[in-house]
Short mmCIF file of C-alpha atoms and ligand atoms in Angstrom, two decimals:
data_model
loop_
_atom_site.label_atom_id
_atom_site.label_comp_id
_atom_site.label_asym_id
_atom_site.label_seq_id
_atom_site.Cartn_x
_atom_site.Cartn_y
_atom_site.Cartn_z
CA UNK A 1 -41.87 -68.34 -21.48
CA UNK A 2 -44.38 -65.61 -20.65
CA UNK A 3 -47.80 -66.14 -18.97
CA UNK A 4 -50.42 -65.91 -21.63
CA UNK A 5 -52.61 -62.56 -21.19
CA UNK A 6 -55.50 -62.84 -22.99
CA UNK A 7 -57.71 -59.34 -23.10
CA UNK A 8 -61.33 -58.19 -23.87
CA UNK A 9 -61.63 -55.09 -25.63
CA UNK A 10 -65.44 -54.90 -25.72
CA UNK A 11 -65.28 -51.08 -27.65
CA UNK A 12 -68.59 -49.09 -27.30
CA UNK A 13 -70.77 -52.31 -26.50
CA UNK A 14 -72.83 -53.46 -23.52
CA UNK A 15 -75.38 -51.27 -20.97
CA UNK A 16 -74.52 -51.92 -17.55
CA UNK A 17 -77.01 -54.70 -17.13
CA UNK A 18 -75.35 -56.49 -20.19
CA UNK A 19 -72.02 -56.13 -18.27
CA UNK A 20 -73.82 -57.90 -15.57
CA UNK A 21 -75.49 -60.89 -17.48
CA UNK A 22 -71.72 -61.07 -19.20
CA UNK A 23 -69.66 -61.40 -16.01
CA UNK A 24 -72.12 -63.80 -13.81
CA UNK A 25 -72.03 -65.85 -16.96
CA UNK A 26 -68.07 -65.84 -17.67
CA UNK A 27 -66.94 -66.66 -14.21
CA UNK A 28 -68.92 -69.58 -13.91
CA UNK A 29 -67.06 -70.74 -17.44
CA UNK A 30 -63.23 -70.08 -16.51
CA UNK A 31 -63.68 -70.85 -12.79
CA UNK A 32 -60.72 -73.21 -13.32
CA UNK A 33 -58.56 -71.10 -15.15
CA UNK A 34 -55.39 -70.29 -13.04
CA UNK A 35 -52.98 -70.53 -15.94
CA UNK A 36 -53.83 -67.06 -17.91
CA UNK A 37 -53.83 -64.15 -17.21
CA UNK A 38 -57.02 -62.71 -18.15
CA UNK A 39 -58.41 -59.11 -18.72
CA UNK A 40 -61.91 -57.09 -19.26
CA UNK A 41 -62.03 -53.54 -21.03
CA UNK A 42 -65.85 -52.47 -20.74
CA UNK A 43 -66.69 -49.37 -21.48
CA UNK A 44 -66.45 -46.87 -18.52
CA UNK A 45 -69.79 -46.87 -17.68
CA UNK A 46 -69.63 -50.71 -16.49
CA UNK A 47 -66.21 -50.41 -15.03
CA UNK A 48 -68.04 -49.99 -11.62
CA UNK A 49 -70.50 -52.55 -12.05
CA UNK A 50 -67.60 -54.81 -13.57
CA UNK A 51 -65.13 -54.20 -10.84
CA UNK A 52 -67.94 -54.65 -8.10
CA UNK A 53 -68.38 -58.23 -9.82
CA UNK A 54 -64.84 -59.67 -10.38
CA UNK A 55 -63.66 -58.55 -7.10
CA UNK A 56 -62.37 -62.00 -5.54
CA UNK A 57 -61.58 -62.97 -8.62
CA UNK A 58 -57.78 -62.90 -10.67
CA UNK A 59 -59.74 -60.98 -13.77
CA UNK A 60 -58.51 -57.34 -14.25
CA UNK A 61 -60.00 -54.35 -15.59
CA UNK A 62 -58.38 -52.00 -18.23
CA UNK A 63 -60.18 -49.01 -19.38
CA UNK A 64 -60.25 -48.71 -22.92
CA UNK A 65 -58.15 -45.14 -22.89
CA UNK A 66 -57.28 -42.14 -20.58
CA UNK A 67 -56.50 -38.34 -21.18
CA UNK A 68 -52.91 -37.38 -20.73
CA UNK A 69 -53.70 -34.81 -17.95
CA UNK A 70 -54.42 -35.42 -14.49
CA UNK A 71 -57.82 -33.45 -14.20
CA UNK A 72 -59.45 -29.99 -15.16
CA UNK A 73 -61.59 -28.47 -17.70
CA UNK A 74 -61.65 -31.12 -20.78
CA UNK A 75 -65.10 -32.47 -21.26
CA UNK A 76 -66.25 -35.99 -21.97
CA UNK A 77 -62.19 -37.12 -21.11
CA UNK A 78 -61.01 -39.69 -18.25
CA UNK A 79 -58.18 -39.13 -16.13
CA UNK A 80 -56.25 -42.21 -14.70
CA UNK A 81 -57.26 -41.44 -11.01
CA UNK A 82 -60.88 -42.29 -12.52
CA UNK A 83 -59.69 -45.23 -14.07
CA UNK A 84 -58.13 -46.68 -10.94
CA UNK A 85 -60.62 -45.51 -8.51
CA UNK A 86 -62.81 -47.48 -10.88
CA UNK A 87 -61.29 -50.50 -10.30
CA UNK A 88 -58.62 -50.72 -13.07
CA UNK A 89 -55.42 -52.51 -13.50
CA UNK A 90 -54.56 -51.38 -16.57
CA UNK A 91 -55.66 -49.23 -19.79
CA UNK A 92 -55.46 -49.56 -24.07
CA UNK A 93 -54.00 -47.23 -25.19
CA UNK A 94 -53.85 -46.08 -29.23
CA UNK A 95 -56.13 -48.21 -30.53
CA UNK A 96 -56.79 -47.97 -34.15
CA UNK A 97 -59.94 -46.65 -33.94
CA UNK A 98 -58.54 -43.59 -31.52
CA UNK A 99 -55.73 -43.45 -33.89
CA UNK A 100 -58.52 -43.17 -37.14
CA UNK A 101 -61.24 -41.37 -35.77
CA UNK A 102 -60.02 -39.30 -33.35
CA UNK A 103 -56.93 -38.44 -34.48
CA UNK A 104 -54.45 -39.67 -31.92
CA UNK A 105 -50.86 -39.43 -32.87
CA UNK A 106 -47.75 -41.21 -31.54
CA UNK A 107 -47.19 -37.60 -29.38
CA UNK A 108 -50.22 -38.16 -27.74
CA UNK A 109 -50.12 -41.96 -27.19
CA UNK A 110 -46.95 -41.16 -26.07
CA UNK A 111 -47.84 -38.48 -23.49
CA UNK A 112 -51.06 -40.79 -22.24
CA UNK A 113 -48.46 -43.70 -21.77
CA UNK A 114 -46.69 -41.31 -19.75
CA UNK A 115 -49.60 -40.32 -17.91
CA UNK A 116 -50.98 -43.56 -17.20
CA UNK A 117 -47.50 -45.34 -15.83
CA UNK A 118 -46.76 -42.63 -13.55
CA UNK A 119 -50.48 -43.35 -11.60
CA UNK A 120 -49.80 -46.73 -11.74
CA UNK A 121 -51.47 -48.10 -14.35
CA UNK A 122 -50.03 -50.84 -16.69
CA UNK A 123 -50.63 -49.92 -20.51
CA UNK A 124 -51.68 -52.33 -23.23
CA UNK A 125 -50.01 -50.25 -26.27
CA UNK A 126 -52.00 -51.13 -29.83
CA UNK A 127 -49.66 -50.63 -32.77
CA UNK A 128 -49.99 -52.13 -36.56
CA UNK A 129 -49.89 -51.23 -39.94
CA UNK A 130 -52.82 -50.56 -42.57
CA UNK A 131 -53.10 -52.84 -45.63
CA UNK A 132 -51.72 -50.62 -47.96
CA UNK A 133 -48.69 -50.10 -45.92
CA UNK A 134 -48.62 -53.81 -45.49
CA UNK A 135 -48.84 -54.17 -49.59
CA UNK A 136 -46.16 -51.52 -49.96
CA UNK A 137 -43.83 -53.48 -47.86
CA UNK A 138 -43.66 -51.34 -44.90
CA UNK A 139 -45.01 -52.86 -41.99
CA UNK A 140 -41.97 -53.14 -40.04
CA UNK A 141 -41.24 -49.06 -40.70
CA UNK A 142 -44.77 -48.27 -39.71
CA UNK A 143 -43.94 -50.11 -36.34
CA UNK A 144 -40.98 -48.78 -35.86
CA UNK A 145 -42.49 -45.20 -36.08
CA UNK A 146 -44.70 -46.08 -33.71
CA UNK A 147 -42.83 -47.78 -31.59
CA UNK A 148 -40.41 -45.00 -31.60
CA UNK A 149 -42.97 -42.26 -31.01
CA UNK A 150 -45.08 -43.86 -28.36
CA UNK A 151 -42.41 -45.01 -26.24
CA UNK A 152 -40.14 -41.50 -26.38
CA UNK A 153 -38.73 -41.75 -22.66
CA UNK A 154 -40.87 -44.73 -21.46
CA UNK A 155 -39.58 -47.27 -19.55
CA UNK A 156 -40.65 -50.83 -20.34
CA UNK A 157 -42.23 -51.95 -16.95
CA UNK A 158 -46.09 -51.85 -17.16
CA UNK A 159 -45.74 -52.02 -21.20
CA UNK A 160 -47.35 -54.65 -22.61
CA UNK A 161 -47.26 -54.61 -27.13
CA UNK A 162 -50.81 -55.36 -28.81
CA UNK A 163 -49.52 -56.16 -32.82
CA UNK A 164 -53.03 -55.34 -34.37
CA UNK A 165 -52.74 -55.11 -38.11
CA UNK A 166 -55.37 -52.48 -39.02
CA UNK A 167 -56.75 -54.58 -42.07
CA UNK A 168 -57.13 -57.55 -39.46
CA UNK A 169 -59.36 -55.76 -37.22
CA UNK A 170 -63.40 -56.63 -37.30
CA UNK A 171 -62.49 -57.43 -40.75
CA UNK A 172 -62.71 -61.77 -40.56
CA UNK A 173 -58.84 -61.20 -41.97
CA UNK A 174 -56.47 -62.93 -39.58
CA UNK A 175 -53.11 -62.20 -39.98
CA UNK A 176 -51.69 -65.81 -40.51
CA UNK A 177 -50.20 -67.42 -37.58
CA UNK A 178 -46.51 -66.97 -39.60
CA UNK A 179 -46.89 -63.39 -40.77
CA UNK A 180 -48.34 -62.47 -36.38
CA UNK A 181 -44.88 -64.36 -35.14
CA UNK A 182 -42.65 -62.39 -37.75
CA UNK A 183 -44.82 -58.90 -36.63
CA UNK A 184 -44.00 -59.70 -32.97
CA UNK A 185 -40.29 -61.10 -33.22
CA UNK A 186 -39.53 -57.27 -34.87
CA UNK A 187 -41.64 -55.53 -31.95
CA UNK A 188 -39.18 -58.13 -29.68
CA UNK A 189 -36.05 -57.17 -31.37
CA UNK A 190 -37.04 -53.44 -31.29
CA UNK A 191 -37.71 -53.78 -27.33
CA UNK A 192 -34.65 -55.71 -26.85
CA UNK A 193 -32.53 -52.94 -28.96
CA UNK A 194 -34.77 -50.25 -27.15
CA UNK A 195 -34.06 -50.96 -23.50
CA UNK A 196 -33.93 -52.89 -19.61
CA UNK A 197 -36.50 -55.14 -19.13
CA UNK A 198 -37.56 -56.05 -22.83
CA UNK A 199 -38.09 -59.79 -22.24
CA UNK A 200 -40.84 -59.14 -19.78
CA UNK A 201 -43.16 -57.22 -22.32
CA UNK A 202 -45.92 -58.92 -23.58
CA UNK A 203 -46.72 -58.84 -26.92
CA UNK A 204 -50.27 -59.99 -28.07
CA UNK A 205 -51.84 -60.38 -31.56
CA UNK A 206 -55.51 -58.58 -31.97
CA UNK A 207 -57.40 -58.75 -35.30
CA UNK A 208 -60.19 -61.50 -36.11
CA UNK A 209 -58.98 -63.80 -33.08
CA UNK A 210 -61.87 -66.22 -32.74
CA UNK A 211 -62.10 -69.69 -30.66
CA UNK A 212 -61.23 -71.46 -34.10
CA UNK A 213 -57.93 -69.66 -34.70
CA UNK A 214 -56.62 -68.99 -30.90
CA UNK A 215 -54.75 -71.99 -30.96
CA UNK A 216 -52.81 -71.94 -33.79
CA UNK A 217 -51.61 -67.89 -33.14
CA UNK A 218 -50.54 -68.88 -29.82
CA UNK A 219 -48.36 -71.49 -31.00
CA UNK A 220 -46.10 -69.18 -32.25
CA UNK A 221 -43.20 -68.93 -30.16
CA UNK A 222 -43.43 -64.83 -30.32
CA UNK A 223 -47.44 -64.51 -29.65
CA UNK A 224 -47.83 -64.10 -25.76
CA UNK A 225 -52.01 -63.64 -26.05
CA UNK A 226 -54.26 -61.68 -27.49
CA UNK A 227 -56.43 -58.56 -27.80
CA UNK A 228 -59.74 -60.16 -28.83
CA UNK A 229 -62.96 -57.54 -29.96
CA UNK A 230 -65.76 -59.12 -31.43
CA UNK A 231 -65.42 -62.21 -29.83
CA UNK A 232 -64.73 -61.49 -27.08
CA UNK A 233 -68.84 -59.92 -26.42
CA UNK A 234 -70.27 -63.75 -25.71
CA UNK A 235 -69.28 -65.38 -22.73
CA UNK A 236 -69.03 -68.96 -24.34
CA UNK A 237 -66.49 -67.36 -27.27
CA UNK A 238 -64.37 -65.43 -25.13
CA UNK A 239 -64.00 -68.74 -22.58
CA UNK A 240 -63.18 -70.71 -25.71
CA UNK A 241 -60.54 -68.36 -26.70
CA UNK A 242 -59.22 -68.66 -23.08
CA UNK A 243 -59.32 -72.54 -23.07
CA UNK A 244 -57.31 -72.43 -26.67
CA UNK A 245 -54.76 -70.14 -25.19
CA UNK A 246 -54.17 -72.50 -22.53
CA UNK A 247 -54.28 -75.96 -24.56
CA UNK A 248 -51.69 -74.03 -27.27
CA UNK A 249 -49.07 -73.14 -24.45
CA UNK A 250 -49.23 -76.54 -22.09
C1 PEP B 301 -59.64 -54.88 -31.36
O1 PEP B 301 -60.47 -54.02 -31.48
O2 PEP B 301 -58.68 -54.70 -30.59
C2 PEP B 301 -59.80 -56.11 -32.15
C3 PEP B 301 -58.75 -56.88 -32.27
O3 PEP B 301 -61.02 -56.35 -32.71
P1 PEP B 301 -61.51 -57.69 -33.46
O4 PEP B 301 -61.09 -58.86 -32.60
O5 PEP B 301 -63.00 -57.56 -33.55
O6 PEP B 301 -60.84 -57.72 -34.78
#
């Protein structure tokens, strides 16, 4: 059985002071939580700030992406040596919303991954399929393509799967509980087919996860967490989420 993981992508919200006001408020809420595993991707502004705060504390940092070079003459990117000196453990990488509006591609993902695991870093990967692709009965092609693409010569340590059905994402559309587990026992099956050390990947499901639905994804045998947006930008709701991870997996 895998340790739950359950992760904050916060996207482009909170100033540094918000960061601050988040994190005194949060620790005092899951000071008793030794049982999941639990992650914070601000945005890199507050990694600092964040880092600075958690330190003594088991809550990691992940940045929220990374450029696939190690430094030099590309404006507005982030190399990993910035993440980590920034206080990160890890770092998303194709997210939808890269994917959609900034045109990543499974060559690129892949070449970040790359990038990313050979400075140390441990990559959450985002795959999932849009609703018409889900409609047209091709989900598990879709994550096979990406899958295939993103991991070309990657080995599995570090990896850890985020299953986030586009049409799921900030939408209020969970994916149901059944249709998550049969997303994330073809992700397993791919690993396992793909290569050594398959059964110590995480996968998570991201899209809508809220306190009232936590408990019910995560007892699905496949679901090992979650990648939780929205909710996750309120103390209280993201420490719910973390208290239904745990209650679903005792
Ligand atoms: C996400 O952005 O990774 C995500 C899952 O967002 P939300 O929880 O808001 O759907």
């Amino acid at each position: 059985m895998h340790r739950p993981l359950i992760a904050a992508n916060w996207k482009m919200n909170k100033t540094i002071g918000e960061t601050e006001d988040f994190i005194h408020s949060f620790l005092a809420m899951i000071k008793d939580v030794d049982d999941v595993d639990i992650l914070i991707a601000p945005p890199f502004t507050s990694l600092s700030v964040a880092s600075s705060l958690l330190e003594n504390t088991t809550v990691r940092l992940a940045g929220q992406n990374v450029f696939y070079e190690e430094k030099g003459a590309f404006t507005g990117e982030i190399s990993p040596s910035m993440l980590l000196s920034a206080g990160c453990s890890h770092v998303i990488i194709g997210h939808s919303e890269r994917r959609q509006y900034f045109s990543e591609t499974d060559e690129i993902v892949n070449k970040k991954i790359k990038i990313a695991r050979k400075n140390g870093l441990e990559v959450i990967l985002c795959i999932g399929e849009s609703l018409q692709e889900r409609e047209e009965g091709k989900t598990f092609d879709v994550l096979s393509r990406q899958l295939t693409g993103s991991l070309k010569d990657v080995p599995l340590e570090g990896l850890t799967i985020a299953y986030e059905p586009i049409w799921a994402i900030g939408t209020g559309k969970t994916a149901t509980p059944e249709q998550a587990n049969e997303a994330h026992a073809y992700i397993r099956q791919w690993l396992r087919d793909y290569g050594e050390g398959s059964e110590r990947v995480r996968i998570l499901y991201g899209g809508s996860v809220t306190p009232e639905n936590i408990k019910s994804l995560m007892a699905e045998p496949e679901v090992n967490g979650a990648l939780v947006g929205g909710a996750s930008l309120k103390p209280d709701s993201f420490a719910r989420i973390i208290n239904g991870a745990r209650e679903a997996t005792v």
